[in-house]
Short mmCIF file of N, CA and C in Angstrom, two decimals:
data_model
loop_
_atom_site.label_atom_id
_atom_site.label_comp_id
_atom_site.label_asym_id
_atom_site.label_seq_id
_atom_site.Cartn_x
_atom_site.Cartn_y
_atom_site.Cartn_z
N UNK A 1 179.04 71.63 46.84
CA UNK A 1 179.61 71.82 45.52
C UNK A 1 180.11 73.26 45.45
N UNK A 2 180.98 73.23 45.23
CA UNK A 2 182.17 74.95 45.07
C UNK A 2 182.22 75.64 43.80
N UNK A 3 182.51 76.98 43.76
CA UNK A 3 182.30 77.26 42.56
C UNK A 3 183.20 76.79 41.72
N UNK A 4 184.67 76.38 41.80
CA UNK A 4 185.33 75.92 41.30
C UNK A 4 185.20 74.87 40.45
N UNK A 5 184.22 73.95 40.92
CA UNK A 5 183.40 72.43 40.55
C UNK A 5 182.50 72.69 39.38
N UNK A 6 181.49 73.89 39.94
CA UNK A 6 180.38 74.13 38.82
C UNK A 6 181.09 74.78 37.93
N UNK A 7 182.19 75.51 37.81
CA UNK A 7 182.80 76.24 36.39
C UNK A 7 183.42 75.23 35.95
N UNK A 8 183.86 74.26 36.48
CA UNK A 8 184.30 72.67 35.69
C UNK A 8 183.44 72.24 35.09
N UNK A 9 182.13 71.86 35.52
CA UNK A 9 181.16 71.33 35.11
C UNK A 9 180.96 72.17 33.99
N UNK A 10 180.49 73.44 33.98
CA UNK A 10 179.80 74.42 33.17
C UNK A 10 180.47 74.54 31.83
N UNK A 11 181.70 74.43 32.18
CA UNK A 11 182.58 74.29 30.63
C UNK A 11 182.70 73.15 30.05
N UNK A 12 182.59 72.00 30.86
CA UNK A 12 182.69 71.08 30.18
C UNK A 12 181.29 70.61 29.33
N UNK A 13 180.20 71.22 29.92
CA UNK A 13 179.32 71.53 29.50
C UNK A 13 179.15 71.85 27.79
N UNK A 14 179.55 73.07 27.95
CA UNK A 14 180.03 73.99 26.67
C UNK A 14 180.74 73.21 26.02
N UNK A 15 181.77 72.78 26.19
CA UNK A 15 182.83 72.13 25.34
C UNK A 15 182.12 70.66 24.74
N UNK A 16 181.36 70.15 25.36
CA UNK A 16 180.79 69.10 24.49
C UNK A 16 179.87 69.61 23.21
N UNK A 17 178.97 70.57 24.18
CA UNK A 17 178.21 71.00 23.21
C UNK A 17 178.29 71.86 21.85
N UNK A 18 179.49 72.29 21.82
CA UNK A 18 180.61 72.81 20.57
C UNK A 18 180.71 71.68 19.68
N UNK A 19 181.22 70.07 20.34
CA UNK A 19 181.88 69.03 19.86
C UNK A 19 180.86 68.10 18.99
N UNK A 20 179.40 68.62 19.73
CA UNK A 20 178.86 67.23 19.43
C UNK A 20 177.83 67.28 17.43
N UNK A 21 178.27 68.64 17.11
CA UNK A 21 177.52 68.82 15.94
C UNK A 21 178.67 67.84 14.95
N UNK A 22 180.08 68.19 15.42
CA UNK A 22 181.30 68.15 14.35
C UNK A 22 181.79 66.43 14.77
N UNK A 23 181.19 65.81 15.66
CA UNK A 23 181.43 64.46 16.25
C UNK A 23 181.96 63.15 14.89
N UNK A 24 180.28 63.55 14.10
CA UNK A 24 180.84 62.30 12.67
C UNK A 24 181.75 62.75 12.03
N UNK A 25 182.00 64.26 11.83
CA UNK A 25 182.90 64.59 10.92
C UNK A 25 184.18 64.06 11.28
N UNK A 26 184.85 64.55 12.76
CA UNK A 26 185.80 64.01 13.47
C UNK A 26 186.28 62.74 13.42
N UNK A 27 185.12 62.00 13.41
CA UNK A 27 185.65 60.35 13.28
C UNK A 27 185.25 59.95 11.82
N UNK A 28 185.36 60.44 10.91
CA UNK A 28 185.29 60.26 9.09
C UNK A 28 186.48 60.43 8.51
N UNK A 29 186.85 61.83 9.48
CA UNK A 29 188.36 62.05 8.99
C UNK A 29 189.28 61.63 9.91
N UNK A 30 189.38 60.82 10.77
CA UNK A 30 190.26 59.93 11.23
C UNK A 30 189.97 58.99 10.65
N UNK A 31 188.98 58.36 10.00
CA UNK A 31 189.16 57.00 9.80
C UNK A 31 189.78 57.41 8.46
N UNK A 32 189.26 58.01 7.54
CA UNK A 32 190.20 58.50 6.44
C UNK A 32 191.68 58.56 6.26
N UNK A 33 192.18 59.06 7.61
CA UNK A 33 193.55 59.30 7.74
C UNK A 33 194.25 57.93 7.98
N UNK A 34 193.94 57.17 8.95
CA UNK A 34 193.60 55.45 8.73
C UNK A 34 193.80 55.17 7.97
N UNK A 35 192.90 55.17 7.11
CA UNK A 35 192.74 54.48 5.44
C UNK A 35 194.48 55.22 4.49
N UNK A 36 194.44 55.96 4.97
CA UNK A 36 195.54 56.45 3.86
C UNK A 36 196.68 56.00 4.66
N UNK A 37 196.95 55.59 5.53
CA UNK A 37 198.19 55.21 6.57
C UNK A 37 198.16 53.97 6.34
N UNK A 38 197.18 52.80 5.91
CA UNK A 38 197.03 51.42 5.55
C UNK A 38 197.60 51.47 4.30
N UNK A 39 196.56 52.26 3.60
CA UNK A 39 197.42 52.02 1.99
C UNK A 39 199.04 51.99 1.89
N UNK A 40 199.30 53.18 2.44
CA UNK A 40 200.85 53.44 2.29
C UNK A 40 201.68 52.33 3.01
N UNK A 41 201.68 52.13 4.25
CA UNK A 41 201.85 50.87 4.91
C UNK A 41 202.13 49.62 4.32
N UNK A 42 201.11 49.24 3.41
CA UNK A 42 201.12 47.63 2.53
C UNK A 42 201.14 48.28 1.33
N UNK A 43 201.89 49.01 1.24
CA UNK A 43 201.90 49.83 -0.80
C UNK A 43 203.06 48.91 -1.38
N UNK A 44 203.52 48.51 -0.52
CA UNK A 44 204.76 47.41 -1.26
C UNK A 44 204.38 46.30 -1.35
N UNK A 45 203.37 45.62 -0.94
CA UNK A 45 203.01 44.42 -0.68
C UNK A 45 201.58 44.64 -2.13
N UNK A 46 201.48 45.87 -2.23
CA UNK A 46 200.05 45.70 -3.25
C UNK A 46 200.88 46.27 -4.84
N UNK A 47 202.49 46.24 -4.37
CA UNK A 47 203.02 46.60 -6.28
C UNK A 47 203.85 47.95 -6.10
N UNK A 48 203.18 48.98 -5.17
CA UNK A 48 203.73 50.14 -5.16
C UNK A 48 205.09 50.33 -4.43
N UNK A 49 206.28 50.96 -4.67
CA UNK A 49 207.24 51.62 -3.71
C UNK A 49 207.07 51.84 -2.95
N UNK A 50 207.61 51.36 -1.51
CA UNK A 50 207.53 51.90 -0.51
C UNK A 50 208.59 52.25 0.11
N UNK A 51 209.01 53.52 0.49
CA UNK A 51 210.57 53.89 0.48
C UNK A 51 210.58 53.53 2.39
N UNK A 52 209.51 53.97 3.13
CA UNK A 52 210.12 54.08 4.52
C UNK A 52 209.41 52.30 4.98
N UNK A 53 209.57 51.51 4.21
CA UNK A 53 208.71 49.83 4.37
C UNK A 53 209.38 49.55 5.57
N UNK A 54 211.10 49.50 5.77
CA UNK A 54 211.72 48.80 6.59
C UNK A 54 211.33 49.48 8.06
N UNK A 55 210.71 51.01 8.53
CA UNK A 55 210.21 51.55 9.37
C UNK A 55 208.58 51.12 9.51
N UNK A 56 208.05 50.71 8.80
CA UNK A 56 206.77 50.21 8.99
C UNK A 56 206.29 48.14 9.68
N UNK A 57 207.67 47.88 9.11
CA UNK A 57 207.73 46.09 9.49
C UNK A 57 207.16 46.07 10.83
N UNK A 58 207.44 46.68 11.92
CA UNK A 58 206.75 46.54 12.92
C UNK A 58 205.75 47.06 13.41
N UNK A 59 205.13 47.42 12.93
CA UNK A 59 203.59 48.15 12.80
C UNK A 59 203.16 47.08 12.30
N UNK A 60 203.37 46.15 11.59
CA UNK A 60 202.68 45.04 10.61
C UNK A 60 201.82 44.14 12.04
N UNK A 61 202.40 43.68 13.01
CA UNK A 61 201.23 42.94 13.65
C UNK A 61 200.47 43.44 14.76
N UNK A 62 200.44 44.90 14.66
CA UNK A 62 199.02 45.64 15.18
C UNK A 62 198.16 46.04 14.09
N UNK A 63 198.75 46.39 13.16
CA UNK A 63 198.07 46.80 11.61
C UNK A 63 196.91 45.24 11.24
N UNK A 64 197.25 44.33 11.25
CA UNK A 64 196.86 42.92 10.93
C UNK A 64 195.47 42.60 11.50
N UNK A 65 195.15 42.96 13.22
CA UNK A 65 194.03 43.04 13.25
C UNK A 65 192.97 43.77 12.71
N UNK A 66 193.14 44.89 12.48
CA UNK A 66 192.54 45.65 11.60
C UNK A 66 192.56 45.65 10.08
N UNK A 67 192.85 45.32 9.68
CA UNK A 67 193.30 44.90 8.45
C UNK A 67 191.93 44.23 7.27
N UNK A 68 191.43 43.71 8.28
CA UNK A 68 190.51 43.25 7.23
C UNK A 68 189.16 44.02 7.27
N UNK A 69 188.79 44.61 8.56
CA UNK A 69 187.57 46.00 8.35
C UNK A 69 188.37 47.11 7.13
N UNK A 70 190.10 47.01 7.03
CA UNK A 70 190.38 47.80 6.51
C UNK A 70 189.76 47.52 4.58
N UNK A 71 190.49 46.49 4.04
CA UNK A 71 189.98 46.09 2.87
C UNK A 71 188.50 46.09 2.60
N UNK A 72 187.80 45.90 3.49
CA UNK A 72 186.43 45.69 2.89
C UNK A 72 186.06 47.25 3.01
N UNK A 73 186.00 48.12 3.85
CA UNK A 73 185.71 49.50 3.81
C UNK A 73 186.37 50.08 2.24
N UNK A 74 187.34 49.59 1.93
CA UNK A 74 188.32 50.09 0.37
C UNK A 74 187.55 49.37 -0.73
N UNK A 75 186.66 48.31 -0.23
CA UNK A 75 185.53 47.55 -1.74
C UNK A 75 185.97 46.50 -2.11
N UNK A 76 187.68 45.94 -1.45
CA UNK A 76 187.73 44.57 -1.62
C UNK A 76 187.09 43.77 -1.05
N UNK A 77 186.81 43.01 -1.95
CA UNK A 77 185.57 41.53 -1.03
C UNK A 77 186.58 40.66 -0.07
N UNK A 78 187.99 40.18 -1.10
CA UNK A 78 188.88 39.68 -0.15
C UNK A 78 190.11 40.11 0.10
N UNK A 79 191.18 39.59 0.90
CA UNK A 79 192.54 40.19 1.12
C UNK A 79 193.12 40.47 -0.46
N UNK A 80 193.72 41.25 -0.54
CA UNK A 80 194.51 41.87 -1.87
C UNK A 80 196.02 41.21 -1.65
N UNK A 81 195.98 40.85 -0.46
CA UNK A 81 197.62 40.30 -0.39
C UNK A 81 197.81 38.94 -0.21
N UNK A 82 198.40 37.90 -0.67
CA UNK A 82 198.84 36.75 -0.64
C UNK A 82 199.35 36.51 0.88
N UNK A 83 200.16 37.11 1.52
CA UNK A 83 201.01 36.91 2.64
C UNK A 83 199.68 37.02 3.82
N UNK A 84 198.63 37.77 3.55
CA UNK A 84 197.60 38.37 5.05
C UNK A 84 196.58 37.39 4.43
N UNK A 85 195.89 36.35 5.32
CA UNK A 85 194.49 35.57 5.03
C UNK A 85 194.09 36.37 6.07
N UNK A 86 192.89 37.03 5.92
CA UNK A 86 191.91 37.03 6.82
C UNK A 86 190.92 36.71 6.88
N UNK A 87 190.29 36.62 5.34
CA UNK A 87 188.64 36.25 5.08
C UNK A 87 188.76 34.65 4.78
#
């Protein structure tokens, strides 16, 4: 093993151990950012304007699997939209 290897190791070391206090925070506020990228996404489909909708149509059937961890994390029991069954 070279020193080159162990200063790889050694930092990567470090660098987790920086990461791992701020870990939930990191993935709270991605899922957050998520959540606000869903809303806006189906904001036309739930009443609201959606000016860039016709740039989002194809995002719609990767969005779809997720879709329903999405609503229930937001406190709906079921889909809010007529067009998406998931429950």
């Amino acid at each position: 093993m070279g020193l080159k290897d162990q200063l790889s190791r050694a930092l990567a070391f470090y660098d987790e151990v920086l990461r791992l206090p701020h870990r939930a925070e990191i993935k709270r506020e991605l899922r957050d950012e998520n959540d606000i990228f869903y809303l806006l996404s189906f904001s036309e489909m739930l009443g609201l304007p959606n000016p860039v909708s016709y740039y989002t149509l194809e995002l719609y059937p990767e969005m779809i699997e997720e879709f329903h961890d999405w609503h229930l994390r937001m406190g709906m029991e079921k889909s809010p939209l007529d067009g998406i069954r998931c429950c």
